[in-house]
PDB file of C-alpha atoms in Angstrom:
ATOM      1  CA  MET N   1      80.093 116.802  90.103  1.00  0.00           C
ATOM      2  CA  ARG N   2      78.780 114.347  87.536  1.00  0.00           C
ATOM      3  CA  LEU N   3      75.527 113.664  89.424  1.00  0.00           C
ATOM      4  CA  PRO N   4      73.096 116.306  90.618  1.00  0.00           C
ATOM      5  CA  VAL N   5      73.213 117.247  94.289  1.00  0.00           C
ATOM      6  CA  LEU N   6      69.865 116.252  95.746  1.00  0.00           C
ATOM      7  CA  SER N   7      67.971 119.022  97.483  1.00  0.00           C
ATOM      8  CA  GLU N   8      65.971 118.198 100.590  1.00  0.00           C
ATOM      9  CA  GLU N   9      62.776 118.498  98.547  1.00  0.00           C
ATOM     10  CA  GLU N  10      64.067 115.961  96.009  1.00  0.00           C
ATOM     11  CA  MET N  11      65.019 113.403  98.668  1.00  0.00           C
ATOM     12  CA  ASN N  12      62.661 110.668  99.743  1.00  0.00           C
ATOM     13  CA  PRO N  13      62.122 110.155 103.502  1.00  0.00           C
ATOM     14  CA  ARG N  14      64.922 107.569 103.721  1.00  0.00           C
ATOM     15  CA  GLN N  15      67.400 109.910 102.029  1.00  0.00           C
ATOM     16  CA  GLN N  16      66.327 112.768 104.310  1.00  0.00           C
ATOM     17  CA  GLU N  17      66.861 110.587 107.381  1.00  0.00           C
ATOM     18  CA  LEU N  18      70.348 109.605 106.222  1.00  0.00           C
ATOM     19  CA  ALA N  19      71.257 113.186 105.311  1.00  0.00           C
ATOM     20  CA  ALA N  20      70.243 114.350 108.805  1.00  0.00           C
ATOM     21  CA  ARG N  21      72.307 111.566 110.430  1.00  0.00           C
ATOM     22  CA  ILE N  22      75.375 112.364 108.296  1.00  0.00           C
ATOM     23  CA  ALA N  23      75.092 116.093 108.973  1.00  0.00           C
ATOM     24  CA  GLY N  24      74.712 115.401 112.700  1.00  0.00           C
ATOM     25  CA  ARG N  25      77.862 113.273 112.841  1.00  0.00           C
ATOM     26  CA  ARG N  26      80.015 115.116 110.288  1.00  0.00           C
ATOM     27  CA  GLY N  27      78.714 118.684 110.400  1.00  0.00           C
ATOM     28  CA  ALA N  28      77.248 118.697 106.877  1.00  0.00           C
ATOM     29  CA  VAL N  29      76.476 116.482 103.907  1.00  0.00           C
ATOM     30  CA  ARG N  30      79.435 117.017 101.602  1.00  0.00           C
ATOM     31  CA  GLY N  31      81.800 115.262  99.262  1.00  0.00           C
ATOM     32  CA  PRO N  32      81.080 111.578  98.670  1.00  0.00           C
ATOM     33  CA  PHE N  33      77.848 111.594 100.666  1.00  0.00           C
ATOM     34  CA  ARG N  34      76.274 113.780  97.992  1.00  0.00           C
ATOM     35  CA  VAL N  35      76.947 110.887  95.610  1.00  0.00           C
ATOM     36  CA  TRP N  36      76.048 108.025  97.936  1.00  0.00           C
ATOM     37  CA  LEU N  37      72.671 109.539  98.834  1.00  0.00           C
ATOM     38  CA  HIS N  38      71.515 108.563  95.338  1.00  0.00           C
ATOM     39  CA  SER N  39      71.546 104.982  96.708  1.00  0.00           C
ATOM     40  CA  PRO N  40      70.325 105.161 100.319  1.00  0.00           C
ATOM     41  CA  GLU N  41      71.225 101.546 101.102  1.00  0.00           C
ATOM     42  CA  MET N  42      74.774 102.031  99.835  1.00  0.00           C
ATOM     43  CA  CYS N  43      74.997 105.377 101.624  1.00  0.00           C
ATOM     44  CA  GLU N  44      73.990 103.882 104.952  1.00  0.00           C
ATOM     45  CA  ARG N  45      76.560 101.112 104.741  1.00  0.00           C
ATOM     46  CA  ALA N  46      79.336 103.359 103.423  1.00  0.00           C
ATOM     47  CA  GLU N  47      78.673 105.901 106.177  1.00  0.00           C
ATOM     48  CA  SER N  48      78.756 103.196 108.836  1.00  0.00           C
ATOM     49  CA  LEU N  49      82.041 101.709 107.598  1.00  0.00           C
ATOM     50  CA  GLY N  50      83.521 105.182 107.116  1.00  0.00           C
ATOM     51  CA  ALA N  51      82.570 106.216 110.638  1.00  0.00           C
ATOM     52  CA  PHE N  52      84.205 103.069 112.015  1.00  0.00           C
ATOM     53  CA  ALA N  53      87.390 103.606 109.977  1.00  0.00           C
ATOM     54  CA  ARG N  54      87.637 107.287 110.872  1.00  0.00           C
ATOM     55  CA  PHE N  55      86.495 107.373 114.486  1.00  0.00           C
ATOM     56  CA  ASP N  56      86.097 103.957 116.096  1.00  0.00           C
ATOM     57  CA  CYS N  57      88.662 101.455 114.827  1.00  0.00           C
ATOM     58  CA  GLY N  58      91.518 100.302 117.049  1.00  0.00           C
ATOM     59  CA  LEU N  59      94.218 102.392 115.369  1.00  0.00           C
ATOM     60  CA  PRO N  60      95.490 105.623 116.903  1.00  0.00           C
ATOM     61  CA  GLU N  61      94.259 108.791 115.223  1.00  0.00           C
ATOM     62  CA  HIS N  62      97.527 109.598 113.458  1.00  0.00           C
ATOM     63  CA  LEU N  63      97.597 106.148 111.817  1.00  0.00           C
ATOM     64  CA  ARG N  64      93.948 106.393 110.742  1.00  0.00           C
ATOM     65  CA  GLU N  65      94.839 109.687 109.067  1.00  0.00           C
ATOM     66  CA  LEU N  66      98.002 108.196 107.554  1.00  0.00           C
ATOM     67  CA  ALA N  67      96.017 105.284 106.089  1.00  0.00           C
ATOM     68  CA  LEU N  68      93.611 107.787 104.574  1.00  0.00           C
ATOM     69  CA  LEU N  69      96.419 109.817 102.977  1.00  0.00           C
ATOM     70  CA  VAL N  70      98.182 106.727 101.598  1.00  0.00           C
ATOM     71  CA  ALA N  71      94.934 105.438 100.067  1.00  0.00           C
ATOM     72  CA  ALA N  72      94.011 108.902  98.793  1.00  0.00           C
ATOM     73  CA  ARG N  73      97.349 109.220  96.996  1.00  0.00           C
ATOM     74  CA  ASN N  74      97.088 105.683  95.666  1.00  0.00           C
ATOM     75  CA  TRP N  75      93.799 106.697  94.006  1.00  0.00           C
ATOM     76  CA  ASP N  76      94.807 110.345  93.305  1.00  0.00           C
ATOM     77  CA  ALA N  77      91.775 111.365  95.378  1.00  0.00           C
ATOM     78  CA  GLN N  78      92.379 115.083  95.778  1.00  0.00           C
ATOM     79  CA  TYR N  79      89.160 115.898  97.649  1.00  0.00           C
ATOM     80  CA  SER N  80      89.941 113.294 100.302  1.00  0.00           C
ATOM     81  CA  TRP N  81      93.581 114.394 100.567  1.00  0.00           C
ATOM     82  CA  ASN N  82      92.644 118.061 100.881  1.00  0.00           C
ATOM     83  CA  ALA N  83      90.017 117.296 103.510  1.00  0.00           C
ATOM     84  CA  HIS N  84      92.505 115.397 105.685  1.00  0.00           C
ATOM     85  CA  VAL N  85      96.047 116.610 105.112  1.00  0.00           C
ATOM     86  CA  ARG N  86      95.896 119.232 107.875  1.00  0.00           C
ATOM     87  CA  GLN N  87      94.268 116.755 110.257  1.00  0.00           C
ATOM     88  CA  ALA N  88      97.022 114.228 109.552  1.00  0.00           C
ATOM     89  CA  ILE N  89      99.763 116.760 110.274  1.00  0.00           C
ATOM     90  CA  GLY N  90      97.905 117.949 113.364  1.00  0.00           C
ATOM     91  CA  ALA N  91      97.637 114.345 114.579  1.00  0.00           C
ATOM     92  CA  GLY N  92     101.410 113.890 114.310  1.00  0.00           C
ATOM     93  CA  ILE N  93     102.269 112.767 110.778  1.00  0.00           C
ATOM     94  CA  PRO N  94     105.495 114.629 109.852  1.00  0.00           C
ATOM     95  CA  GLU N  95     105.103 117.199 107.081  1.00  0.00           C
ATOM     96  CA  THR N  96     108.134 115.722 105.327  1.00  0.00           C
ATOM     97  CA  ALA N  97     106.368 112.349 105.155  1.00  0.00           C
ATOM     98  CA  VAL N  98     103.181 113.972 103.864  1.00  0.00           C
ATOM     99  CA  LYS N  99     105.155 115.755 101.131  1.00  0.00           C
ATOM    100  CA  ALA N 100     106.917 112.511 100.169  1.00  0.00           C
ATOM    101  CA  ILE N 101     103.601 110.669  99.874  1.00  0.00           C
ATOM    102  CA  ALA N 102     102.141 113.470  97.728  1.00  0.00           C
ATOM    103  CA  GLU N 103     105.183 113.301  95.444  1.00  0.00           C
ATOM    104  CA  ARG N 104     105.169 109.471  95.302  1.00  0.00           C
ATOM    105  CA  ARG N 105     108.494 109.209  97.105  1.00  0.00           C
ATOM    106  CA  GLU N 106     109.304 106.869  99.989  1.00  0.00           C
ATOM    107  CA  ALA N 107     108.182 108.445 103.264  1.00  0.00           C
ATOM    108  CA  VAL N 108     110.347 108.188 106.373  1.00  0.00           C
ATOM    109  CA  PHE N 109     108.863 108.198 109.870  1.00  0.00           C
ATOM    110  CA  ASP N 110     110.384 108.889 113.274  1.00  0.00           C
ATOM    111  CA  THR N 111     109.197 105.688 114.955  1.00  0.00           C
ATOM    112  CA  GLU N 112     109.456 102.029 114.033  1.00  0.00           C
ATOM    113  CA  PRO N 113     105.702 101.357 114.466  1.00  0.00           C
ATOM    114  CA  ASP N 114     104.789 104.240 112.136  1.00  0.00           C
ATOM    115  CA  GLN N 115     107.329 103.072 109.541  1.00  0.00           C
ATOM    116  CA  ALA N 116     106.026  99.494 109.781  1.00  0.00           C
ATOM    117  CA  PHE N 117     102.449 100.718 109.375  1.00  0.00           C
ATOM    118  CA  TYR N 118     103.328 102.803 106.333  1.00  0.00           C
ATOM    119  CA  GLN N 119     105.189  99.877 104.737  1.00  0.00           C
ATOM    120  CA  PHE N 120     102.247  97.554 105.354  1.00  0.00           C
ATOM    121  CA  CYS N 121      99.786 100.008 103.765  1.00  0.00           C
ATOM    122  CA  ARG N 122     102.037 100.697 100.792  1.00  0.00           C
ATOM    123  CA  GLU N 123     102.655  97.033 100.059  1.00  0.00           C
ATOM    124  CA  ILE N 124      99.005  95.994 100.007  1.00  0.00           C
ATOM    125  CA  LEU N 125      97.999  98.996  97.877  1.00  0.00           C
ATOM    126  CA  ASP N 126     100.979  98.925  95.496  1.00  0.00           C
ATOM    127  CA  GLU N 127     101.732  95.208  95.239  1.00  0.00           C
ATOM    128  CA  HIS N 128      98.303  93.774  96.181  1.00  0.00           C
ATOM    129  CA  PHE N 129     100.146  91.450  98.569  1.00  0.00           C
ATOM    130  CA  VAL N 130     102.095  91.806 101.821  1.00  0.00           C
ATOM    131  CA  CYS N 131     105.353  89.893 102.205  1.00  0.00           C
ATOM    132  CA  ASP N 132     105.937  87.739 105.280  1.00  0.00           C
ATOM    133  CA  GLU N 133     108.508  90.117 106.762  1.00  0.00           C
ATOM    134  CA  THR N 134     106.260  93.187 106.458  1.00  0.00           C
ATOM    135  CA  PHE N 135     103.283  91.270 107.817  1.00  0.00           C
ATOM    136  CA  ALA N 136     105.215  89.967 110.833  1.00  0.00           C
ATOM    137  CA  ARG N 137     106.637  93.416 111.563  1.00  0.00           C
ATOM    138  CA  ALA N 138     103.182  95.039 111.464  1.00  0.00           C
ATOM    139  CA  LEU N 139     101.582  92.219 113.432  1.00  0.00           C
ATOM    140  CA  ASP N 140     104.198  92.633 116.151  1.00  0.00           C
ATOM    141  CA  HIS N 141     103.296  96.309 116.544  1.00  0.00           C
ATOM    142  CA  PHE N 142      99.520  96.268 116.004  1.00  0.00           C
ATOM    143  CA  GLY N 143      98.262  92.748 116.667  1.00  0.00           C
ATOM    144  CA  ALA N 144      95.592  90.881 114.726  1.00  0.00           C
ATOM    145  CA  LYS N 145      92.827  93.398 115.479  1.00  0.00           C
ATOM    146  CA  GLY N 146      95.007  96.301 114.395  1.00  0.00           C
ATOM    147  CA  LEU N 147      95.798  94.675 111.046  1.00  0.00           C
ATOM    148  CA  VAL N 148      92.180  93.714 110.389  1.00  0.00           C
ATOM    149  CA  ASP N 149      91.132  97.285 111.219  1.00  0.00           C
ATOM    150  CA  THR N 150      93.870  98.600 108.917  1.00  0.00           C
ATOM    151  CA  ILE N 151      92.604  96.551 105.976  1.00  0.00           C
ATOM    152  CA  GLY N 152      89.047  97.677 106.715  1.00  0.00           C
ATOM    153  CA  ALA N 153      90.149 101.312 106.801  1.00  0.00           C
ATOM    154  CA  LEU N 154      92.194 101.015 103.602  1.00  0.00           C
ATOM    155  CA  GLY N 155      89.263  99.314 101.875  1.00  0.00           C
ATOM    156  CA  ASN N 156      86.943 102.097 102.963  1.00  0.00           C
ATOM    157  CA  PHE N 157      89.367 104.829 101.896  1.00  0.00           C
ATOM    158  CA  THR N 158      89.891 103.056  98.555  1.00  0.00           C
ATOM    159  CA  MET N 159      86.141 102.993  97.924  1.00  0.00           C
ATOM    160  CA  LEU N 160      86.062 106.656  98.888  1.00  0.00           C
ATOM    161  CA  GLY N 161      88.780 107.541  96.361  1.00  0.00           C
ATOM    162  CA  MET N 162      87.045 105.608  93.609  1.00  0.00           C
ATOM    163  CA  CYS N 163      83.771 107.406  94.346  1.00  0.00           C
ATOM    164  CA  LEU N 164      85.343 110.874  94.420  1.00  0.00           C
ATOM    165  CA  ASN N 165      87.156 110.365  91.117  1.00  0.00           C
ATOM    166  CA  THR N 166      84.393 108.548  89.228  1.00  0.00           C
ATOM    167  CA  PHE N 167      81.763 111.142  90.059  1.00  0.00           C
ATOM    168  CA  GLN N 168      84.228 114.050  89.947  1.00  0.00           C
ATOM    169  CA  VAL N 169      83.244 115.427  93.329  1.00  0.00           C
ATOM    170  CA  ASP N 170      83.934 119.153  93.353  1.00  0.00           C
ATOM    171  CA  LEU N 171      87.414 119.985  94.589  1.00  0.00           C
ATOM    172  CA  GLN N 172      87.765 122.503  97.390  1.00  0.00           C
ATOM    173  CA  ALA N 173      88.175 125.902  95.719  1.00  0.00           C
ATOM    174  CA  ASP N 174      90.524 127.227  98.406  1.00  0.00           C
ATOM    175  CA  ARG N 175      93.110 124.440  97.997  1.00  0.00           C
ATOM    176  CA  GLU N 176      96.086 124.086  95.697  1.00  0.00           C
ATOM    177  CA  PRO N 177      96.300 120.856  93.684  1.00  0.00           C
ATOM    178  CA  PRO N 178      97.994 118.455  96.109  1.00  0.00           C
ATOM    179  CA  PHE N 179      99.718 116.169  93.595  1.00  0.00           C
ATOM    180  CA  PRO N 180     102.266 117.230  90.988  1.00  0.00           C
ATOM    181  CA  ASP N 181     100.936 114.832  88.334  1.00  0.00           C
ATOM    182  CA  ILE N 182      97.178 115.456  88.661  1.00  0.00           C
ATOM    183  CA  ARG N 183      95.129 118.478  87.532  1.00  0.00           C
ATOM    184  CA  GLY N 184      91.380 118.358  87.894  1.00  0.00           C
ATOM    185  CA  TYR N 185      90.454 114.797  87.072  1.00  0.00           C
ATOM    186  CA  GLU N 186      93.273 114.105  84.649  1.00  0.00           C
ATOM    187  CA  ARG N 187      96.844 112.899  84.907  1.00  0.00           C
ATOM    188  CA  VAL N 188      99.348 115.341  83.438  1.00  0.00           C
ATOM    189  CA  VAL N 189     102.770 114.798  81.999  1.00  0.00           C
ATOM    190  CA  PRO N 190     105.263 116.112  84.586  1.00  0.00           C
ATOM    191  CA  GLY N 191     106.626 119.471  83.447  1.00  0.00           C
ATOM    192  CA  ALA N 192     103.976 119.873  80.732  1.00  0.00           C
ATOM    193  CA  ASP N 193     100.970 122.158  80.774  1.00  0.00           C
ATOM    194  CA  ARG N 194      98.590 119.748  79.096  1.00  0.00           C
ATOM    195  CA  PRO N 195      96.869 116.525  80.137  1.00  0.00           C
ATOM    196  CA  ARG N 196      98.321 113.227  79.006  1.00  0.00           C
ATOM    197  CA  PRO N 197      96.360 111.721  76.051  1.00  0.00           C
TER     198      PRO N 197
END
């Protein structure tokens, strides 16, 4: 990691309070929270939005996990992907779809709502816009609240990916690299053993 991990002794009282809250809700202070604790105000707001996106928004669990994987792949955020890929599959995202997303291929889902959700997420992340047809299709399935929650979740997961990559948060040692074109914090030329210049 590019920033030092703060020990409890190095934290001020506000940082200690936040660390205890994060550990209580999430089991430990890991990954991006080790970065965000350097700015307690940012950490508090990021944790609150992240908790909403992960646990409390109006989307079903499998779609919250799908949004996280789509955003993680968009940002090549390996830590985030590795932390959630098993949860996504366990929540009902087909392994074939997960593999397609990891390989930057079009994913196919078993249900129309899941396919519409995936298309909506992909369009806003890839194109920065959502066409009328995709918007209407997603709105029909998820309503206004569902789409607002989706954008909030994607925004949170995008910020997460940017944080993980910028500060080079340590990758899980027990995991294989999830993406064929990324090694460590560099893009590689497919089929080559060296990073792209």
